[in-house]
JSON list of C-alpha atoms in Angstrom, two decimals:
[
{"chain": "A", "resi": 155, "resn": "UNK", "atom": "CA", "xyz": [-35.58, 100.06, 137.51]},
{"chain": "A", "resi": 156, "resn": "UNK", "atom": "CA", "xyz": [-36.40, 97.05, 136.27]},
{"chain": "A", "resi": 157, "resn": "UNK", "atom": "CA", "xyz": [-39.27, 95.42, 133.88]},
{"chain": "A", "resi": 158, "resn": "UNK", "atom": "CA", "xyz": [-41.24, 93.90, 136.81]},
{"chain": "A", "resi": 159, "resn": "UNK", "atom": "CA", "xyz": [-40.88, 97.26, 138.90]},
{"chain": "A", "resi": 160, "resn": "UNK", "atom": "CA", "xyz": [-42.01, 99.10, 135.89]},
{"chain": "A", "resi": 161, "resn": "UNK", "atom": "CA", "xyz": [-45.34, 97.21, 135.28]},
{"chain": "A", "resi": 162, "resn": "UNK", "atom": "CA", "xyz": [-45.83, 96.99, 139.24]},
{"chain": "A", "resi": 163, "resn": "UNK", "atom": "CA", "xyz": [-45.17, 101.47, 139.51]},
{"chain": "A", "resi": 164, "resn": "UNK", "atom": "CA", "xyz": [-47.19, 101.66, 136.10]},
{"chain": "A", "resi": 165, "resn": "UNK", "atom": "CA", "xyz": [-50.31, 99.18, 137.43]},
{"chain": "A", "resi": 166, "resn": "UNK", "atom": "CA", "xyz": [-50.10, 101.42, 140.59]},
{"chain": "A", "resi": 167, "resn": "UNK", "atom": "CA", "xyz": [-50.29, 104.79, 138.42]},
{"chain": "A", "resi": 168, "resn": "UNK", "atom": "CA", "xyz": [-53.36, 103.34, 136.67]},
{"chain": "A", "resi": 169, "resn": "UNK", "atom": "CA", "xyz": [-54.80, 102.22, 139.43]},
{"chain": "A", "resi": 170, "resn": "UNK", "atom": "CA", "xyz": [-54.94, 105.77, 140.91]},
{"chain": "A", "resi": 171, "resn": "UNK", "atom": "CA", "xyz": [-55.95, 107.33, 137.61]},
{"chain": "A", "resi": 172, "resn": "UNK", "atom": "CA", "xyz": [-58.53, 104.65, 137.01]},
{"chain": "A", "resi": 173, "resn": "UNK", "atom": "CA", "xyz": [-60.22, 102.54, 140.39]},
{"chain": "A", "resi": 174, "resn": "UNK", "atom": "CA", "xyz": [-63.58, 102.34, 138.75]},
{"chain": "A", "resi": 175, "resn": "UNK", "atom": "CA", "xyz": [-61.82, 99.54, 135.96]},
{"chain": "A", "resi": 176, "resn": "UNK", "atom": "CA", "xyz": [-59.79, 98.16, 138.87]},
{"chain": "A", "resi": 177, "resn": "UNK", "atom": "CA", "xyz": [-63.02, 97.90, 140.78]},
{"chain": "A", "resi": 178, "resn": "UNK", "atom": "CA", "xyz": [-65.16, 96.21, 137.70]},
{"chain": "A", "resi": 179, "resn": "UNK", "atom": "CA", "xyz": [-62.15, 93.69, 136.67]},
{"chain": "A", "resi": 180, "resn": "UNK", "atom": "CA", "xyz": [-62.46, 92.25, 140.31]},
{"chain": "A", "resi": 181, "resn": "UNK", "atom": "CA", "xyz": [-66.03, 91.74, 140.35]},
{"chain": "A", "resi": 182, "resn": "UNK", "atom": "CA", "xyz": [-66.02, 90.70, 136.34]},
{"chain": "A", "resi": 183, "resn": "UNK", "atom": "CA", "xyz": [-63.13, 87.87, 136.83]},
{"chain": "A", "resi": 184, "resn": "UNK", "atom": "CA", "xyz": [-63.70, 84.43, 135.29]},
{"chain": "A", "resi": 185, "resn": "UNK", "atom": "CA", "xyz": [-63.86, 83.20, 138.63]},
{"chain": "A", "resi": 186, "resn": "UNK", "atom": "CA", "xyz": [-65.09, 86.15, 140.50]},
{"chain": "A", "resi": 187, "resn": "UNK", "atom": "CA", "xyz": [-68.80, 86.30, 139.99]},
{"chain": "A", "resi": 188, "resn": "UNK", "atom": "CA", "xyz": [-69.64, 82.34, 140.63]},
{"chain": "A", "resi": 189, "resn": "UNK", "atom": "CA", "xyz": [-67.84, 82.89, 143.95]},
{"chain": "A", "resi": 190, "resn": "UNK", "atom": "CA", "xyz": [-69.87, 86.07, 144.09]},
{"chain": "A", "resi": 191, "resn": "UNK", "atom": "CA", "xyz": [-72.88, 84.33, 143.19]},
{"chain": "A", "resi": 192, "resn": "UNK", "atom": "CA", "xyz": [-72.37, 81.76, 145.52]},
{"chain": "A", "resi": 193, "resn": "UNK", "atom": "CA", "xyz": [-71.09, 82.96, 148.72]},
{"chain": "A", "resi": 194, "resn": "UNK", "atom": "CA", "xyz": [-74.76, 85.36, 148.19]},
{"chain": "A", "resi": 195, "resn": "UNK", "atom": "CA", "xyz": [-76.86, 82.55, 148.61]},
{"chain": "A", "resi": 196, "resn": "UNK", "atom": "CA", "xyz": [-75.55, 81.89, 152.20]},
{"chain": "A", "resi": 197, "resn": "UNK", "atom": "CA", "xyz": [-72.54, 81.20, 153.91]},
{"chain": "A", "resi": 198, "resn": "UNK", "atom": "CA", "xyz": [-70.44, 78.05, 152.11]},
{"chain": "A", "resi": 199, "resn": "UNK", "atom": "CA", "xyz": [-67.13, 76.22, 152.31]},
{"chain": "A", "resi": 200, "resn": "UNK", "atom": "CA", "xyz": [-64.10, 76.05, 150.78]},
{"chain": "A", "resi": 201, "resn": "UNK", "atom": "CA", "xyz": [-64.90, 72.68, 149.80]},
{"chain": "A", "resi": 202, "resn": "UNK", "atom": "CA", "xyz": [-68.23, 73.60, 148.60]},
{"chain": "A", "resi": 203, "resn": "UNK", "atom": "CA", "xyz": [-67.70, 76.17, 146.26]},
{"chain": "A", "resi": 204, "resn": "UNK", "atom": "CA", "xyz": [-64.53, 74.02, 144.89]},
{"chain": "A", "resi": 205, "resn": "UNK", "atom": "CA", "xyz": [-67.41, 71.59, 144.13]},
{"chain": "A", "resi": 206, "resn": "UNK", "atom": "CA", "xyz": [-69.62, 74.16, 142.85]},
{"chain": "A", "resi": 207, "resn": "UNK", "atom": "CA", "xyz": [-67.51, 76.19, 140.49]},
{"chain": "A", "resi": 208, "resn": "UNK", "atom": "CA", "xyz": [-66.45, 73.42, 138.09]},
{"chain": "A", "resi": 209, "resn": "UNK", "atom": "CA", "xyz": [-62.48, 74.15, 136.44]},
{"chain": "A", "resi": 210, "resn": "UNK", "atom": "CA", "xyz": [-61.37, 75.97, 139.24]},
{"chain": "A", "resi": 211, "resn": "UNK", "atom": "CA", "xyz": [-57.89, 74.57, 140.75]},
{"chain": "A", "resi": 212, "resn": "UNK", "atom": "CA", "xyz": [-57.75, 74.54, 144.76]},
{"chain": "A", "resi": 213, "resn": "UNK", "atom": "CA", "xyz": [-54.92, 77.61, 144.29]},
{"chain": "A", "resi": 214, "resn": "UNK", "atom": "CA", "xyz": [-56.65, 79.68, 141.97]},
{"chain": "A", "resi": 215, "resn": "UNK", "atom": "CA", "xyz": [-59.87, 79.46, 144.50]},
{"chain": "A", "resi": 216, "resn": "UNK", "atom": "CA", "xyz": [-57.58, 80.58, 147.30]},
{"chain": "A", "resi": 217, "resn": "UNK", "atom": "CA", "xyz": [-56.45, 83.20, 145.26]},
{"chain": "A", "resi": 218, "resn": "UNK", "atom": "CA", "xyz": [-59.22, 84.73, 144.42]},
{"chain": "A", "resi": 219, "resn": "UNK", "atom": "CA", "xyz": [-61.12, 84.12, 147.67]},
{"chain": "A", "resi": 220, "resn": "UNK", "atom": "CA", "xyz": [-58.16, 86.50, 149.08]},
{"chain": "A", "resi": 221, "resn": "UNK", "atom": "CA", "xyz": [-58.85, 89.35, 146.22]},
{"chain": "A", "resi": 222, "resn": "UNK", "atom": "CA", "xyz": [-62.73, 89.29, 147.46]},
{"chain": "A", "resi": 223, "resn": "UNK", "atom": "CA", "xyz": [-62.00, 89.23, 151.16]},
{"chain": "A", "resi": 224, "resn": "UNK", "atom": "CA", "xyz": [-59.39, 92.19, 150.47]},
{"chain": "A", "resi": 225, "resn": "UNK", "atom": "CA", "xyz": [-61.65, 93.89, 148.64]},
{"chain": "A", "resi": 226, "resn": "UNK", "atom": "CA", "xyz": [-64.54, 93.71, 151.31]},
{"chain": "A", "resi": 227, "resn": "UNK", "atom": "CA", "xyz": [-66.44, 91.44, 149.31]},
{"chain": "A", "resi": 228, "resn": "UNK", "atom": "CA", "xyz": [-66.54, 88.87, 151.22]},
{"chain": "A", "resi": 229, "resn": "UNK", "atom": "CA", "xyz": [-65.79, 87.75, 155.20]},
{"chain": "A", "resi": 230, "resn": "UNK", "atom": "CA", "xyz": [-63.72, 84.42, 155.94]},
{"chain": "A", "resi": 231, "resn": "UNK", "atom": "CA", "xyz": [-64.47, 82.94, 159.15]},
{"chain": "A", "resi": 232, "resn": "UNK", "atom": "CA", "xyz": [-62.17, 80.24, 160.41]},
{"chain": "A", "resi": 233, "resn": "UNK", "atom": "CA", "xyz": [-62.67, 77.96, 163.16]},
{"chain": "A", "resi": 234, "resn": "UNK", "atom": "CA", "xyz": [-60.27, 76.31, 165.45]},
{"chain": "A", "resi": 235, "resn": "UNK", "atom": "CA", "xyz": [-61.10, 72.94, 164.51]},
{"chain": "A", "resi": 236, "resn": "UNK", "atom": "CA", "xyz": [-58.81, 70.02, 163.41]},
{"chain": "A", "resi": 237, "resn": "UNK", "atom": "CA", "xyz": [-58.93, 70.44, 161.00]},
{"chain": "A", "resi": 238, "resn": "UNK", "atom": "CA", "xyz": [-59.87, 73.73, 160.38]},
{"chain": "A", "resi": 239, "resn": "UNK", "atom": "CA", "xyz": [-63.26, 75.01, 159.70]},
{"chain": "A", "resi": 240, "resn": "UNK", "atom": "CA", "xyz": [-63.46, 77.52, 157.12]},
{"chain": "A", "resi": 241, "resn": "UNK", "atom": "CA", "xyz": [-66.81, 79.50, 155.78]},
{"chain": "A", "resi": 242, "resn": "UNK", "atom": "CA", "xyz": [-66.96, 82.11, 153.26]},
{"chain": "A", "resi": 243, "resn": "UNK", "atom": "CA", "xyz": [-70.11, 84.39, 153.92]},
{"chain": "A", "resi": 244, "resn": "UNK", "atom": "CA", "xyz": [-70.88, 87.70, 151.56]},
{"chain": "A", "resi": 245, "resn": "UNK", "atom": "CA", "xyz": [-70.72, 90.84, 152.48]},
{"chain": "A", "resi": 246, "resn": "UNK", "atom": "CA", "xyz": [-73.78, 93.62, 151.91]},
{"chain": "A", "resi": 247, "resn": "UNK", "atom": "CA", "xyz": [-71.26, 95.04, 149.41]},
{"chain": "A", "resi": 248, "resn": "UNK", "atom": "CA", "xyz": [-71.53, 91.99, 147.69]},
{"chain": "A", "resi": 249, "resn": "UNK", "atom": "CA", "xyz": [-74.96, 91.32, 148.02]},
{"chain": "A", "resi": 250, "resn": "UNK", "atom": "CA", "xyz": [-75.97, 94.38, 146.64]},
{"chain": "A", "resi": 251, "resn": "UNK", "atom": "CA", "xyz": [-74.37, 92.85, 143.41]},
{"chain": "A", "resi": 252, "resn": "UNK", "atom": "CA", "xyz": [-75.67, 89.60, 143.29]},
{"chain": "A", "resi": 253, "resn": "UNK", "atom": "CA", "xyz": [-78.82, 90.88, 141.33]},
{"chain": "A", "resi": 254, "resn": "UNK", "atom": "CA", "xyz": [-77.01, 92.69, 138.55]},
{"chain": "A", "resi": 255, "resn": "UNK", "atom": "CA", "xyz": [-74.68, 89.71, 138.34]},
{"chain": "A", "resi": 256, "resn": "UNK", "atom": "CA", "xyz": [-77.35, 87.22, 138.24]},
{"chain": "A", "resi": 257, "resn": "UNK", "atom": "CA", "xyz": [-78.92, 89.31, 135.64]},
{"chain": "A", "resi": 258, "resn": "UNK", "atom": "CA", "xyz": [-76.01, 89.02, 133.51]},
{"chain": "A", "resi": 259, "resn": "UNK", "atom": "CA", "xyz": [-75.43, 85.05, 134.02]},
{"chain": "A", "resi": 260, "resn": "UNK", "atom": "CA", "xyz": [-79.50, 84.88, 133.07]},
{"chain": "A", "resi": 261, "resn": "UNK", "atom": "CA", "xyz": [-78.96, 86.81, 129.83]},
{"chain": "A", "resi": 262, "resn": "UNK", "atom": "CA", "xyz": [-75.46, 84.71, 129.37]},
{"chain": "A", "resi": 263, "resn": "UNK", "atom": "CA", "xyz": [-77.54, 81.41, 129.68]},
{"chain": "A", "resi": 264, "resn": "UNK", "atom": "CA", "xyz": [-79.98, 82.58, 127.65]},
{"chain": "A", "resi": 265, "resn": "UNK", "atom": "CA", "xyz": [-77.62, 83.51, 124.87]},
{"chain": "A", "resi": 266, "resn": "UNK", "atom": "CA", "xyz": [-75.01, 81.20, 125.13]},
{"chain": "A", "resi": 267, "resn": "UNK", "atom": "CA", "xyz": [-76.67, 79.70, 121.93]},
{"chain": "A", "resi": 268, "resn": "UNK", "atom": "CA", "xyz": [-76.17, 82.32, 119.82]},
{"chain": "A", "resi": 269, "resn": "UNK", "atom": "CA", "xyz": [-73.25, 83.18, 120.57]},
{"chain": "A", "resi": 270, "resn": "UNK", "atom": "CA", "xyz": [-71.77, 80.04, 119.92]},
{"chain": "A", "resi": 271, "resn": "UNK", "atom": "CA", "xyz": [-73.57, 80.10, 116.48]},
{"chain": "A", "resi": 272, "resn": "UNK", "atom": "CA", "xyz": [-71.89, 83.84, 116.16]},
{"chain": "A", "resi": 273, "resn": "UNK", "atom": "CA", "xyz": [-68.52, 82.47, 116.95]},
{"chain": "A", "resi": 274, "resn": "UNK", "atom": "CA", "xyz": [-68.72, 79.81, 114.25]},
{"chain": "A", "resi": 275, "resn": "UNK", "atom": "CA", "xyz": [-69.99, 81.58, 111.57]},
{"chain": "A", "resi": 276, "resn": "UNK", "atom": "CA", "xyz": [-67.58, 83.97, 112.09]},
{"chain": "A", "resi": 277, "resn": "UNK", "atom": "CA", "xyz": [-64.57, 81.61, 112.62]},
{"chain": "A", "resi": 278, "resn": "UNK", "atom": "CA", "xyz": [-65.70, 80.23, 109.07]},
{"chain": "A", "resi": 279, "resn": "UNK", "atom": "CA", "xyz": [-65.98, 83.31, 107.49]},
{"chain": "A", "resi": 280, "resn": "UNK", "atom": "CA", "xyz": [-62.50, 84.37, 108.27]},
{"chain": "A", "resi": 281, "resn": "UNK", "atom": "CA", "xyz": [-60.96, 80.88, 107.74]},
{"chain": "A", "resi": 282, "resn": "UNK", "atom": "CA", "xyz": [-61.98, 80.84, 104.62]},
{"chain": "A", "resi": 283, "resn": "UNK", "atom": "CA", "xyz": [-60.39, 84.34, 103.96]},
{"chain": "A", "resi": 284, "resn": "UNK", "atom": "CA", "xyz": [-57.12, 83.62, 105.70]}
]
């Protein structure tokens, strides 16, 4: 078997042994919880959460638009327009986490000071060592 069938059976094992982690990386992805975030305040489009979530490439939003709509996170709607209409609404799955994530991007905001002054005092401490 080869390397890439390897990590693809092994993922799959872990997967089965482990779903909660599976379940948390989705909804914890860099990208993940702004789309999360967003698509709970009401129903959006492509081009306005590409607007909204600054750094994200037009790929890497499709991509992970697909892992939330597989996961039942959230509902794409297209419309036969030309060109095509596209809206990205949230499901009650992920409304029920918009408060615990919003909770978490309040305390991040919050802290985001701190942390930074964490980083750097620890980044001098160990450049000085090293």
């Amino acid at each position: 078997m080869s390397q890439g069938h390897m990590a693809v059976s092994q993922q799959a094992i872990h997967d089965v042994a482990c779903p909660i982690r599976g379940i948390i990386d989705r909804v914890s992805g860099k990208w993940n919880v702004q789309i999360i975030l967003a698509v709970s305040q009401g129903t959006v489009r492509f081009t306005g959460l590409e607007r909204s979530i600054e750094g994200i490439s037009r790929r890497m939003l499709t991509l992970t638009l697909r892992g939330l709509e597989r996961d039942g996170l959230i509902i794409r709607t297209v419309y036969p327009t030309v060109p095509p209409k596209v809206e990205y609404t949230a499901t009650d799955l992920a409304r029920e986490l918009y408060e615990p994530l919003e909770a978490l991007a309040a305390w991040a905001r919050r802290n985001r000071s701190a942390i930074a002054a964490a980083r750097d005092a620890y980044d001098h401490e160990h450049r000085v060592i090293a």
